[in-house]
Coordinates of C-alpha atoms in Angstrom, one line a residue:
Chain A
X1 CA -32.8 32.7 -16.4
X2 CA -29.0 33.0 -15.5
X3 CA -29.4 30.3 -13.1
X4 CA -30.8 28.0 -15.8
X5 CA -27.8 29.0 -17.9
X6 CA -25.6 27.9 -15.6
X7 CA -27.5 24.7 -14.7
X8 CA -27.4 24.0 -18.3
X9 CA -23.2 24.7 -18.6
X10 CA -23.2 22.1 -15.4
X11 CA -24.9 19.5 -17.0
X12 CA -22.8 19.2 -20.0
X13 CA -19.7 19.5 -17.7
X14 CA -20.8 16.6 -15.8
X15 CA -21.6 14.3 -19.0
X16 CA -18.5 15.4 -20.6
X17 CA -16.7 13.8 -17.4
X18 CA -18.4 10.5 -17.5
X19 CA -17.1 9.9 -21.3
X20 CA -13.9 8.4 -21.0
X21 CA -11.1 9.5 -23.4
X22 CA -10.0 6.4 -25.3
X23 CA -6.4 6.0 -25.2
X24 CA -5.0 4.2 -28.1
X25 CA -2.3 1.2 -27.6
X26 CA 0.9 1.3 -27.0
X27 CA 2.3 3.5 -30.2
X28 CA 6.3 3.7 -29.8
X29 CA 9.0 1.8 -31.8
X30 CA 10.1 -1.4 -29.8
X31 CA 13.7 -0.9 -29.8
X32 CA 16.2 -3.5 -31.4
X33 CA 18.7 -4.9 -29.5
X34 CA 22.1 -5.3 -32.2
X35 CA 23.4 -8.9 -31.9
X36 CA 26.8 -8.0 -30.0
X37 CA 28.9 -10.2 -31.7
X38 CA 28.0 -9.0 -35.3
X39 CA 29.3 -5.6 -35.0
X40 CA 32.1 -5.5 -38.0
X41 CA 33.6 -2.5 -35.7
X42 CA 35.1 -4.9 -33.0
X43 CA 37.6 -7.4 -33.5
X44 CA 36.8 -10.1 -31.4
X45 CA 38.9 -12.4 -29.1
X46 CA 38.9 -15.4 -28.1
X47 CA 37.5 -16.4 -24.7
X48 CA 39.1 -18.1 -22.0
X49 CA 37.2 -21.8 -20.7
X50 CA 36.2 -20.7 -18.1
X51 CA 35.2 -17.4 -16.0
X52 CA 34.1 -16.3 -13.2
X53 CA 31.5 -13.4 -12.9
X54 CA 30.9 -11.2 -9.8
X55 CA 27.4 -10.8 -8.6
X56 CA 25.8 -8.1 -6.1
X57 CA 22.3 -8.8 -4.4
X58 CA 20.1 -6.3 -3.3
X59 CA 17.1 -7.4 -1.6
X60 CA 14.3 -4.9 -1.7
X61 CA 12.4 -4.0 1.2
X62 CA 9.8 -1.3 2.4
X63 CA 11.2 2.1 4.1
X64 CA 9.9 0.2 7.2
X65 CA 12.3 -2.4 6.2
X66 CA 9.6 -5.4 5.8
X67 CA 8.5 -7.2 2.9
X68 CA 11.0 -8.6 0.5
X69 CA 12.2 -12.3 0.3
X70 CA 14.0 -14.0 3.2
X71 CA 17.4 -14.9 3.5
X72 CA 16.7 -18.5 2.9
X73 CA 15.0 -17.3 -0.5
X74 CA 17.7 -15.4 -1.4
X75 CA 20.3 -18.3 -0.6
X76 CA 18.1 -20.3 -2.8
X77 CA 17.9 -17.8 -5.4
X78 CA 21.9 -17.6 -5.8
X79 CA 22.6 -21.4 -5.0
X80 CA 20.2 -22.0 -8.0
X81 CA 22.0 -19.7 -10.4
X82 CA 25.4 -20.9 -9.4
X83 CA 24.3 -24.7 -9.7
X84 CA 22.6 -24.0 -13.5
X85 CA 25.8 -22.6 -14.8
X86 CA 28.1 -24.7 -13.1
X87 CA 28.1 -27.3 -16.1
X88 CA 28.9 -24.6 -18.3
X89 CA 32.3 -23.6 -16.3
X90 CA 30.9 -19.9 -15.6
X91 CA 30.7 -19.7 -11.6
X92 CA 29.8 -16.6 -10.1
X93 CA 31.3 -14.4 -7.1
X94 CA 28.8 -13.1 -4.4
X95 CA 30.4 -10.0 -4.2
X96 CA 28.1 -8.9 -1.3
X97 CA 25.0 -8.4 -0.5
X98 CA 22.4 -5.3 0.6
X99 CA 19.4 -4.4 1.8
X100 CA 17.3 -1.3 0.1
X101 CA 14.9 -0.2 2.4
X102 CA 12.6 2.3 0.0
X103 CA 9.1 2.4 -0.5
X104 CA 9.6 4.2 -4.0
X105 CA 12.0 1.6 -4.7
X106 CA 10.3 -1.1 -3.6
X107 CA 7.1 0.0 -5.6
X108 CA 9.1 0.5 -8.9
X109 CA 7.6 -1.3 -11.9
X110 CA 9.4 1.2 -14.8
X111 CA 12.5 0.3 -15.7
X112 CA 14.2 1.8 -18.9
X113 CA 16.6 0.1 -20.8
X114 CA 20.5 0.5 -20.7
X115 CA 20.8 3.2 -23.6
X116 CA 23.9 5.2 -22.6
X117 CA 25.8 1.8 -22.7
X118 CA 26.9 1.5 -18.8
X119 CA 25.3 -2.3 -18.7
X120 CA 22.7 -0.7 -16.2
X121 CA 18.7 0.6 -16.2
X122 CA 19.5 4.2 -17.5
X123 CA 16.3 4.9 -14.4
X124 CA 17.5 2.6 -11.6
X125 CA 21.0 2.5 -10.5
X126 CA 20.9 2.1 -6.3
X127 CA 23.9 1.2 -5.3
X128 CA 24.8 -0.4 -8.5
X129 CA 28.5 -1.4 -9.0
X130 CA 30.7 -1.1 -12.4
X131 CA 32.4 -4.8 -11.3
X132 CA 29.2 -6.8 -10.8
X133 CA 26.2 -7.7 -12.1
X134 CA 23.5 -6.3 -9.9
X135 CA 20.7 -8.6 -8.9
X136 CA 17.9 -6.4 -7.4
X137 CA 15.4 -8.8 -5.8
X138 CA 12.0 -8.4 -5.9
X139 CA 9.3 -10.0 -3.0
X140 CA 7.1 -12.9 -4.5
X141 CA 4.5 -9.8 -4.9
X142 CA 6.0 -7.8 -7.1
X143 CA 6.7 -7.8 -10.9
X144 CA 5.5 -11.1 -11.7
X145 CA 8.7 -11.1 -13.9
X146 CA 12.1 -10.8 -14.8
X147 CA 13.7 -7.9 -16.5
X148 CA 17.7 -7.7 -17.7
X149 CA 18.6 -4.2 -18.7
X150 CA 20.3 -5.2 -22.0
X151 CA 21.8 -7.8 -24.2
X152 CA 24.9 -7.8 -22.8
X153 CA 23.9 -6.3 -19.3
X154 CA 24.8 -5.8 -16.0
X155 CA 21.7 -5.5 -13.9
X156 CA 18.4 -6.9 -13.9
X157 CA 15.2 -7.2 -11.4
X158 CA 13.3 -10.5 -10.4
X159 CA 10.4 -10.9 -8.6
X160 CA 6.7 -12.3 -7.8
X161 CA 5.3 -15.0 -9.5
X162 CA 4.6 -16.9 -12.4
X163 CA 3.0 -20.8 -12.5
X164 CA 2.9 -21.1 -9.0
X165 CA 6.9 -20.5 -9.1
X166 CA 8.4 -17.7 -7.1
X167 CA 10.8 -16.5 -10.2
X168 CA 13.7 -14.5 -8.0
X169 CA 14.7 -17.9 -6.9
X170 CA 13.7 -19.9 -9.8
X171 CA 15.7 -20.6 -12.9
X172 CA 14.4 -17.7 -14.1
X173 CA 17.2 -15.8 -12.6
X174 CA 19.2 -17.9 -14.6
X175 CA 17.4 -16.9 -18.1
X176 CA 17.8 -13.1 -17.0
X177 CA 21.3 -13.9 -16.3
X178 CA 21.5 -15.4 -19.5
X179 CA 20.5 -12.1 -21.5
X180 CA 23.1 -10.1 -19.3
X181 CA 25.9 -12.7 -20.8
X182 CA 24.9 -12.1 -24.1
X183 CA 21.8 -14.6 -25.0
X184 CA 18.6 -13.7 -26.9
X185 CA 15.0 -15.6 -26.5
X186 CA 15.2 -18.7 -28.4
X187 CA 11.8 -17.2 -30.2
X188 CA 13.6 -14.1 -30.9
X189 CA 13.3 -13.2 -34.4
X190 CA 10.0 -15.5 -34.8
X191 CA 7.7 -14.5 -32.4
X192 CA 5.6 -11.5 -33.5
X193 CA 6.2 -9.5 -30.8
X194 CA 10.1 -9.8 -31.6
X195 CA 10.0 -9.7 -35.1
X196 CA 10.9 -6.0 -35.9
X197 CA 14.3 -5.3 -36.8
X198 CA 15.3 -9.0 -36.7
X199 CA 15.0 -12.2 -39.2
X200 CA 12.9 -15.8 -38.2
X201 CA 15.0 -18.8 -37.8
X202 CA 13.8 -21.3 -40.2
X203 CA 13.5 -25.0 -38.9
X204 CA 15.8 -26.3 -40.3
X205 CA 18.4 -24.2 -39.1
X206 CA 20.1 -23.1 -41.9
X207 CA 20.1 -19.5 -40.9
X208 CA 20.4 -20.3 -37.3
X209 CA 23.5 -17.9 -36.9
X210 CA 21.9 -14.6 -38.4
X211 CA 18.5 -15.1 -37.8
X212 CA 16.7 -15.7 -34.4
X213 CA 18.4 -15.9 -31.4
X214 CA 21.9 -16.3 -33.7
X215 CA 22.6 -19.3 -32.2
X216 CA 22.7 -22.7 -34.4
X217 CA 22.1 -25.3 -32.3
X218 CA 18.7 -23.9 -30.3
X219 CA 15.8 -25.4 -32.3
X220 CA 13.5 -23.0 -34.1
X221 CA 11.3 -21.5 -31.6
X222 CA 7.8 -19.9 -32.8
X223 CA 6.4 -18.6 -29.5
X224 CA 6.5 -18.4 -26.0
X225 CA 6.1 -22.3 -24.8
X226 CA 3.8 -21.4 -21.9
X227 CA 1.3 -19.9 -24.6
X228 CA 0.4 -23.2 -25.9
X229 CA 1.9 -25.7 -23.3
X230 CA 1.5 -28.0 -20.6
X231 CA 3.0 -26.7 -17.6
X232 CA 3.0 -30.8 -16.0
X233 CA 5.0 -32.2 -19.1
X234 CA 6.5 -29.7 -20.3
X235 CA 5.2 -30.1 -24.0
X236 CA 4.3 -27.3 -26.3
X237 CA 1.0 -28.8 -27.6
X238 CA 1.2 -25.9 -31.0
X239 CA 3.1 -28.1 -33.6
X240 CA 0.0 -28.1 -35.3
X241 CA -0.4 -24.9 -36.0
X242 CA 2.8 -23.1 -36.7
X243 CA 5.2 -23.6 -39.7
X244 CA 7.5 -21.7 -41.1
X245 CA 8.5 -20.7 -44.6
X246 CA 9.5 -23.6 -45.5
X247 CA 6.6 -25.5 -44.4
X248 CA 8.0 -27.2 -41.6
X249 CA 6.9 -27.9 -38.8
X250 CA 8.3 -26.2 -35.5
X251 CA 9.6 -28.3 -32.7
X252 CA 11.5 -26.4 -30.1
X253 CA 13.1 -27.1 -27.0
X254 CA 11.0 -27.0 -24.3
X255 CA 13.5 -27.0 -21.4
X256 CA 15.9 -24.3 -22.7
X257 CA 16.7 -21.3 -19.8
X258 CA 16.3 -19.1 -23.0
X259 CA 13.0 -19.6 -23.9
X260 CA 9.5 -18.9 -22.5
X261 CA 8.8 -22.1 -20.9
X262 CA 7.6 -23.1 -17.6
X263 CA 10.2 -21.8 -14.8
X264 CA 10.5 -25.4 -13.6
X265 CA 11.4 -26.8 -16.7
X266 CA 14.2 -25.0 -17.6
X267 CA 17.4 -27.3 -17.4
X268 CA 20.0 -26.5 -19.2
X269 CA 21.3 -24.1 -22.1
X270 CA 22.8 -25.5 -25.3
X271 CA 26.9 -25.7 -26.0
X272 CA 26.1 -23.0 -28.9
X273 CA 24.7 -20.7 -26.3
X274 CA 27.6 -21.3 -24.3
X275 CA 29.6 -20.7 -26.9
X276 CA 27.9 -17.2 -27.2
X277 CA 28.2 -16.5 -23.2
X278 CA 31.8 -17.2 -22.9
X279 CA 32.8 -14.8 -26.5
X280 CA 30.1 -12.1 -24.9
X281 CA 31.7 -12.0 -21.9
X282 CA 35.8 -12.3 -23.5
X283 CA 34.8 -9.3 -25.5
X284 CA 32.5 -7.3 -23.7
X285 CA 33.9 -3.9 -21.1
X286 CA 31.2 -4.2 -19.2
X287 CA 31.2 -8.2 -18.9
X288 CA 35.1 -7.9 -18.8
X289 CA 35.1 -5.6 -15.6
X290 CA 33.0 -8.3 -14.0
X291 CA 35.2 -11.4 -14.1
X292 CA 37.2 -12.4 -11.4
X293 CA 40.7 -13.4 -12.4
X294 CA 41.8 -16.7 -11.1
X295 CA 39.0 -16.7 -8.7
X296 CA 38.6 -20.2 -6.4
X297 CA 35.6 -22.3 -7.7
X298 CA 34.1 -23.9 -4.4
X299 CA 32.5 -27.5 -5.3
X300 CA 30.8 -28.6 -2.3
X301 CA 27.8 -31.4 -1.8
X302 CA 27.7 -32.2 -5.7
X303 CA 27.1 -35.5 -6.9
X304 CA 28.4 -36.2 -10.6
X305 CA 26.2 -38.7 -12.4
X306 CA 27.5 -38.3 -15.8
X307 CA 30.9 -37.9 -17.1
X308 CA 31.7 -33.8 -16.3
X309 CA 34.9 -31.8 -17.1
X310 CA 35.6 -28.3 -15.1
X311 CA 37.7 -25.6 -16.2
X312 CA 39.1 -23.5 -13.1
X313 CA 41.9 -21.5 -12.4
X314 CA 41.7 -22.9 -8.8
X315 CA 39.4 -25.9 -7.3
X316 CA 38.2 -26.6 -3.5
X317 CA 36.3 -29.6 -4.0
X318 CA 34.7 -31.3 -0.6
X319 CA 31.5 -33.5 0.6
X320 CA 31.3 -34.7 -3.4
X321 CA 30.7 -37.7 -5.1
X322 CA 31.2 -39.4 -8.3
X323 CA 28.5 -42.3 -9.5
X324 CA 27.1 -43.9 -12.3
X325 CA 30.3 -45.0 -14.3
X326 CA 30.8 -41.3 -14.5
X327 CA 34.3 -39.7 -15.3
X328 CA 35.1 -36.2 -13.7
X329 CA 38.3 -34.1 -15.0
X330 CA 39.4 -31.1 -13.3
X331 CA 41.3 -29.1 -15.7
X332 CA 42.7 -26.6 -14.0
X333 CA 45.2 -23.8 -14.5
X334 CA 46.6 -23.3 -11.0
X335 CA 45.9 -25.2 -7.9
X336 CA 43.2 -28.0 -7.2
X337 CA 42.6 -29.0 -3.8
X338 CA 40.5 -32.0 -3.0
X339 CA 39.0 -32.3 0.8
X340 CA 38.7 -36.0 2.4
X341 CA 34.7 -36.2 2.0
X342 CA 35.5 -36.8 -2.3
X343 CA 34.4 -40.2 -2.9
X344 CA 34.8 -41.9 -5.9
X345 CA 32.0 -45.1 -6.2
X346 CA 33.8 -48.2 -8.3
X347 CA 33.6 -47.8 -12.0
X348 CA 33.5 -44.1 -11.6
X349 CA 36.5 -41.6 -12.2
X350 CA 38.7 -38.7 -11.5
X351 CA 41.3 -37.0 -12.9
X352 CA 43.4 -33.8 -12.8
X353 CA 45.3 -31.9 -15.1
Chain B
X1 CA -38.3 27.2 -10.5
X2 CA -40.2 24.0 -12.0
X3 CA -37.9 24.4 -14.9
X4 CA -34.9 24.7 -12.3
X5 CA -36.3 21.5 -10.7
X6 CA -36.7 19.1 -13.6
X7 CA -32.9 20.2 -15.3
X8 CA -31.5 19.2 -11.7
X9 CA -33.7 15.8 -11.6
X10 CA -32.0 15.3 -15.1
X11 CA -28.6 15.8 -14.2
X12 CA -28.7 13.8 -11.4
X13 CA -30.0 10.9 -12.8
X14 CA -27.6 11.0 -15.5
X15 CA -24.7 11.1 -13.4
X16 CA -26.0 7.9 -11.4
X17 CA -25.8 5.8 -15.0
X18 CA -21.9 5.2 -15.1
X19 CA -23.4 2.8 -17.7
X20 CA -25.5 5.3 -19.7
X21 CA -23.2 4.4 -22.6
X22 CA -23.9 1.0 -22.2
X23 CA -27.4 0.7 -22.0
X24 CA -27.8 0.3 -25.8
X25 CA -24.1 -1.9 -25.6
X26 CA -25.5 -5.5 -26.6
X27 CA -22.8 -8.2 -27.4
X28 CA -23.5 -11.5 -29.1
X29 CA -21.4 -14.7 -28.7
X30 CA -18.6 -14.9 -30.6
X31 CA -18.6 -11.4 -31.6
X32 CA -15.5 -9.2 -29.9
X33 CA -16.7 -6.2 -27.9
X34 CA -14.6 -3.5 -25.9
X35 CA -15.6 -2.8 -22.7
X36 CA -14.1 0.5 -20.9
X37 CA -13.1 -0.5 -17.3
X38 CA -16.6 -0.6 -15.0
X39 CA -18.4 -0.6 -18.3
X40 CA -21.4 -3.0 -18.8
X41 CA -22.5 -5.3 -22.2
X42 CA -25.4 -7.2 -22.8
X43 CA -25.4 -10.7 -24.0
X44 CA -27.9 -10.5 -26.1
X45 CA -28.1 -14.5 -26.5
X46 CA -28.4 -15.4 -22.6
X47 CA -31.5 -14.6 -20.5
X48 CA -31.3 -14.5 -17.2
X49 CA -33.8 -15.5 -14.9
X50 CA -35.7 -12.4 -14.5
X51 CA -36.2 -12.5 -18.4
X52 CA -33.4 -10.3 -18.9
X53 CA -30.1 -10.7 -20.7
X54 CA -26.9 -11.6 -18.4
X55 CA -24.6 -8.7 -18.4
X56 CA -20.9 -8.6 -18.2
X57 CA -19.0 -5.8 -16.7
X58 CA -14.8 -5.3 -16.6
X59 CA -14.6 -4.7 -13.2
X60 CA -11.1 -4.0 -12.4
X61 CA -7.5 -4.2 -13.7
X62 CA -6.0 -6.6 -10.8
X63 CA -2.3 -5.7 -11.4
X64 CA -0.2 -4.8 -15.2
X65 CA 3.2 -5.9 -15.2
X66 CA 3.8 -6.5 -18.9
X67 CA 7.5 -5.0 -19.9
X68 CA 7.5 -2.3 -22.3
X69 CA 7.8 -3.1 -25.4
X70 CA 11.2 -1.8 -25.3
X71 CA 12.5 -4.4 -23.0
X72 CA 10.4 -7.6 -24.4
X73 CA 13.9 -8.8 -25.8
X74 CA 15.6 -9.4 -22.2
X75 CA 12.3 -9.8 -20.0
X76 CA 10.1 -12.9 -18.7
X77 CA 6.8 -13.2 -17.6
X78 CA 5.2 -9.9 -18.1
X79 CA 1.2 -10.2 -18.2
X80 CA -1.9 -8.6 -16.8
X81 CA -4.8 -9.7 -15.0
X82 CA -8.2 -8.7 -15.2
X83 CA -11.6 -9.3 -13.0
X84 CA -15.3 -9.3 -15.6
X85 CA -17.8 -10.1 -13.5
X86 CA -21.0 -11.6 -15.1
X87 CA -24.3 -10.9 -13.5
X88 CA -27.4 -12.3 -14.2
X89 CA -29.3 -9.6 -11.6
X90 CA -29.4 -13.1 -9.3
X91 CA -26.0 -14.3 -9.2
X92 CA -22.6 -12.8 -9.7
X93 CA -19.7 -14.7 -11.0
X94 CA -16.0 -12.9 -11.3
X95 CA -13.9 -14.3 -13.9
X96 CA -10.3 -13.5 -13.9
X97 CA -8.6 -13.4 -17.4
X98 CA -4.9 -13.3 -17.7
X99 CA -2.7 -11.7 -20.9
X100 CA 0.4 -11.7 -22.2
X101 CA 2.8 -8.8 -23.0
X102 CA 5.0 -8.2 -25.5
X103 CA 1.6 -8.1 -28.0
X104 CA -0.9 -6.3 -28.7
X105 CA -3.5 -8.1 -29.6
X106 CA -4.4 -11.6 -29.4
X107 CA -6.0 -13.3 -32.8
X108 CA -9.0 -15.2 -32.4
X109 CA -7.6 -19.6 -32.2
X110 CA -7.7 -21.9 -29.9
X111 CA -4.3 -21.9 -29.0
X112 CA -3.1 -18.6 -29.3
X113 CA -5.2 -16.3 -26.8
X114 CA -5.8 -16.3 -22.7
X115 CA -8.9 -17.7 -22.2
X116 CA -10.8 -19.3 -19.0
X117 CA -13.9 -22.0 -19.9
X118 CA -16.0 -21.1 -17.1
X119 CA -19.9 -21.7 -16.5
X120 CA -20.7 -23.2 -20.0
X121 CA -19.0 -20.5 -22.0
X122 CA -15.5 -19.3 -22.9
X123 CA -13.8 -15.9 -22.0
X124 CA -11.3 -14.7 -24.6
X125 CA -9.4 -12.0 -23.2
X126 CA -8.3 -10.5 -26.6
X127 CA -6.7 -7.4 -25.9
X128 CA -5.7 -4.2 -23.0
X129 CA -5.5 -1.3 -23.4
X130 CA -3.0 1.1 -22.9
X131 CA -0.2 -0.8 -23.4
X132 CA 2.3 0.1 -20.6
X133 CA 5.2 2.3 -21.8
X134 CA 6.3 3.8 -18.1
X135 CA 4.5 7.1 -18.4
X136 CA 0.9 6.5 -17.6
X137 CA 0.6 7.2 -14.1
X138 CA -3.5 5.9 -13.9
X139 CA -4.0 4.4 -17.0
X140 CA -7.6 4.6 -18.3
X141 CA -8.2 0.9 -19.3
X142 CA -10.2 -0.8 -21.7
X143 CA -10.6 -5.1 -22.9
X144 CA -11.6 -6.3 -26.2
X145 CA -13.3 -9.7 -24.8
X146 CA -14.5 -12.5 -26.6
X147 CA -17.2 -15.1 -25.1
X148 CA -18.0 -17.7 -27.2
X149 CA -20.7 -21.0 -26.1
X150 CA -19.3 -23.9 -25.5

């Protein structure tokens, strides 16, 4: 009889563990990120027209030290970020470049959020630096995204894949980028998933500077463009479906760094953005202990094709050309020096002042 | 000792059926069922050809790299993938879904969930749970799916 008593506690042991205990969904708070440059504590200044920001990459590897992108991914990854913010006079420093050999590290996919107001993941710091942003590459296995660790920041994490694009050396680098100078999601605001704390930006962009991504000049955005999109055109196919309170129809840009569009279609950011990046960065500590002072921007191999002006303190220009009717000024506040392989085609420009 | 015997015989066979659950778990198209992770529905509206319905089964979370919500303001890409396999006792098909993050739930239009039109029919991966917030070490997962005929 005690043995069937015991059978009898076994069996509804055993069917207790085959019932799984539902978890519920994710319950906490998303946290708000505060627009920077609404806070009626700071007195803002003015920025300068042009800077250049210091960068650090660290390429993760295994503790065996394999795995991890190659050098010629990582020379992609940075000569893409430099040549999608060139237009926009911010240039960045490679400060230098390491090699984290860590399994645990390598593994990593928590990162929490800068909260004690350093610019870096409050749970990640490896051989972070207070004068750079840290770029902590990821292989094209890991992740499958792109994380900044605030709005201003100072570090963020790339890596895997998304849309057949290897995202540490894709343009997304430049979108994280773009959150760590000061820039929201151009759905921000709208988007359900970033709706809480924050106001929708109405089509036609009469609250564009307080709702939204605060910028005026970045078309409403509703959602993510690669929800509803076509990765081949670039087209958000939605217009159909969403309006806002108005009644209006959305039409957003589909080629902004900011938004959630296809990696390859990102081109360019707008000049209200810019706006934002260069008064982020003029009045930010963090941002501030970044920026190099009169640093040398490097032009080399670049071909102008429409009229371009570049704010430097210095300039080494070499192996460029100008085309297409195009006019190139170099504004700069020191020196310029201009190597013999400069060509200049007829009808096309340069000057310096 | 008989009595011994048959309690065993009972145990054991219930621990075999790691779909016991599931057993009475019929779906219908367009109707959104959740599915516990190696969990098994039903369709009730497709007959397979051994004259019984097809079943689907949420095989396996392939990877989970949505942000926290915490960090959806400064992060890109961010989804999950899943495997369901459908099995009609002759053939197996595996049908990977893919989902966003930064939501929780996907609401049932044509544009606004992750779907895959596959074999005649369309997957609607609707929802996945837990939600990653960075403490769940081996998350317990579950899918709200939708198939629908097309």
């Amino acid at each position: 009889m005690k043995h069937i008593k015991y059978i009898i506690i076994l069996f509804f042991w055993a069917n207790w563990l085959t019932i799984f205990a539902q978890t519920s969904g994710f319950c906490g708070t998303p946290s708000n990120i505060p627009d920077f440059l609404n806070n009626p504590s700071i007195s803002y200044q003015t920025a300068q027209s042009s800077y250049t920001i210091r960068v650090f990459l660290h390429i993760m590897r295994t503790s065996a030290g394999t795995g991890g992108l190659t050098q010629s991914e990582v020379n992609t990854a940075f000569n893409t970020l430099v040549s999608d913010y060139l237009p926009y006079n911010i240039t960045f420093e490679l400060l230098g470049t390491d090699i984290i050999n860590n399994d645990s590290y390598y593994n990593r996919t928590n990162f929490t959020p800068d909260d004690n107001g350093d610019g870096k993941f409050d749970n990640f710091t490896v051989n972070s630096h207070s004068n750079a942003i840290d770029i902590y590459l990821y292989p094209n296995n890991k992740l499958n995204s792109g994380l900044a660790s605030n709005i201003p920041g100072t570090a963020l994490v790339i890596g895997g894949t998304a849309f057949g694009v290897n995202l540490a050396s894709s343009h997304v680098l430049s979108h994280e980028v773009g959150h760590c100078l000061g820039l929201f999601h151009t759905f921000h605001g709208t988007w359900l998933s970033e709706s809480d704390g924050s106001c929708p930006e109405l089509v036609n962009g009469t609250n564009g500077a307080t709702c939204g991504d605060f910028v005026v000049d970045t078309p409403a955005d509703p959602e993510p463009i690669f929800n509803c999109g076509t990765q081949s055109t670039c087209t958000w196919n939605c217009s159909s479906i969403y309006i806002d309170a108005n009644g209006q129809r959305y039409n957003p840009d589909t080629h902004l760094f900011m938004s959630y569009t296809f990696p390859d279609c990102m081109n360019h950011h707008t000049a209200g953005q810019v706006s934002r990046m260069f008064s982020t960065i003029a009045n930010s500590t963090i941002l501030n202990n970044t920026i190099v002072s009169c640093q040398t921007t490097t032009i080399s191999n670049q071909i102008f094709s429409v009229n371009t002006t570049i704010n430097a303190c210095k300039i080494n220009v070499s192996s460029s050309t100008i085309i297409n009717n195009s006019n190139v000024i170099f504004d700069i506040t020191d020196e310029a020096i201009i190597n013999g392989s400069f060509e200049v085609e007829n009808g096309s420009s340069m000057e310096i002042l | 000792m008989k009595h011994i015997v048959a309690l065993l015989f009972i145990l054991i066979v219930n621990l075999a059926c790691d779909n016991s659950l599931s057993q009475q778990n019929r779906v219908h198209f367009g109707e959104s069922f959740t599915l516990d992770l190696n969990e098994t529905a039903f369709i009730s509206d497709l007959i397979a050809n051994n004259g019984k319905n097809v079943e689907v089964c949420f095989r396996r979370v392939y990877f989970d790299y949505r942000c926290p919500k915490s960090m959806c303001q400064s992060c890109y890409g961010s989804t999950a993938s899943i495997c369901l396999m459908l099995i009609d006792r002759k053939d197996t098909f595996s049908i990977p879904l893919t989902i966003l993050g930064c939501m929780d739930e996907y609401e049932c239009n044509d544009q606004l969930y992750y779907r895959k039109d596959t074999l005649g029919y369309r997957f609607s991966l609707l929802r996945l749970d837990p939600y990653p917030d960075g403490s769940q070490v081996n998350p317990i997962y579950s899918v709200k799916i939708n198939i629908e005929k097309l």
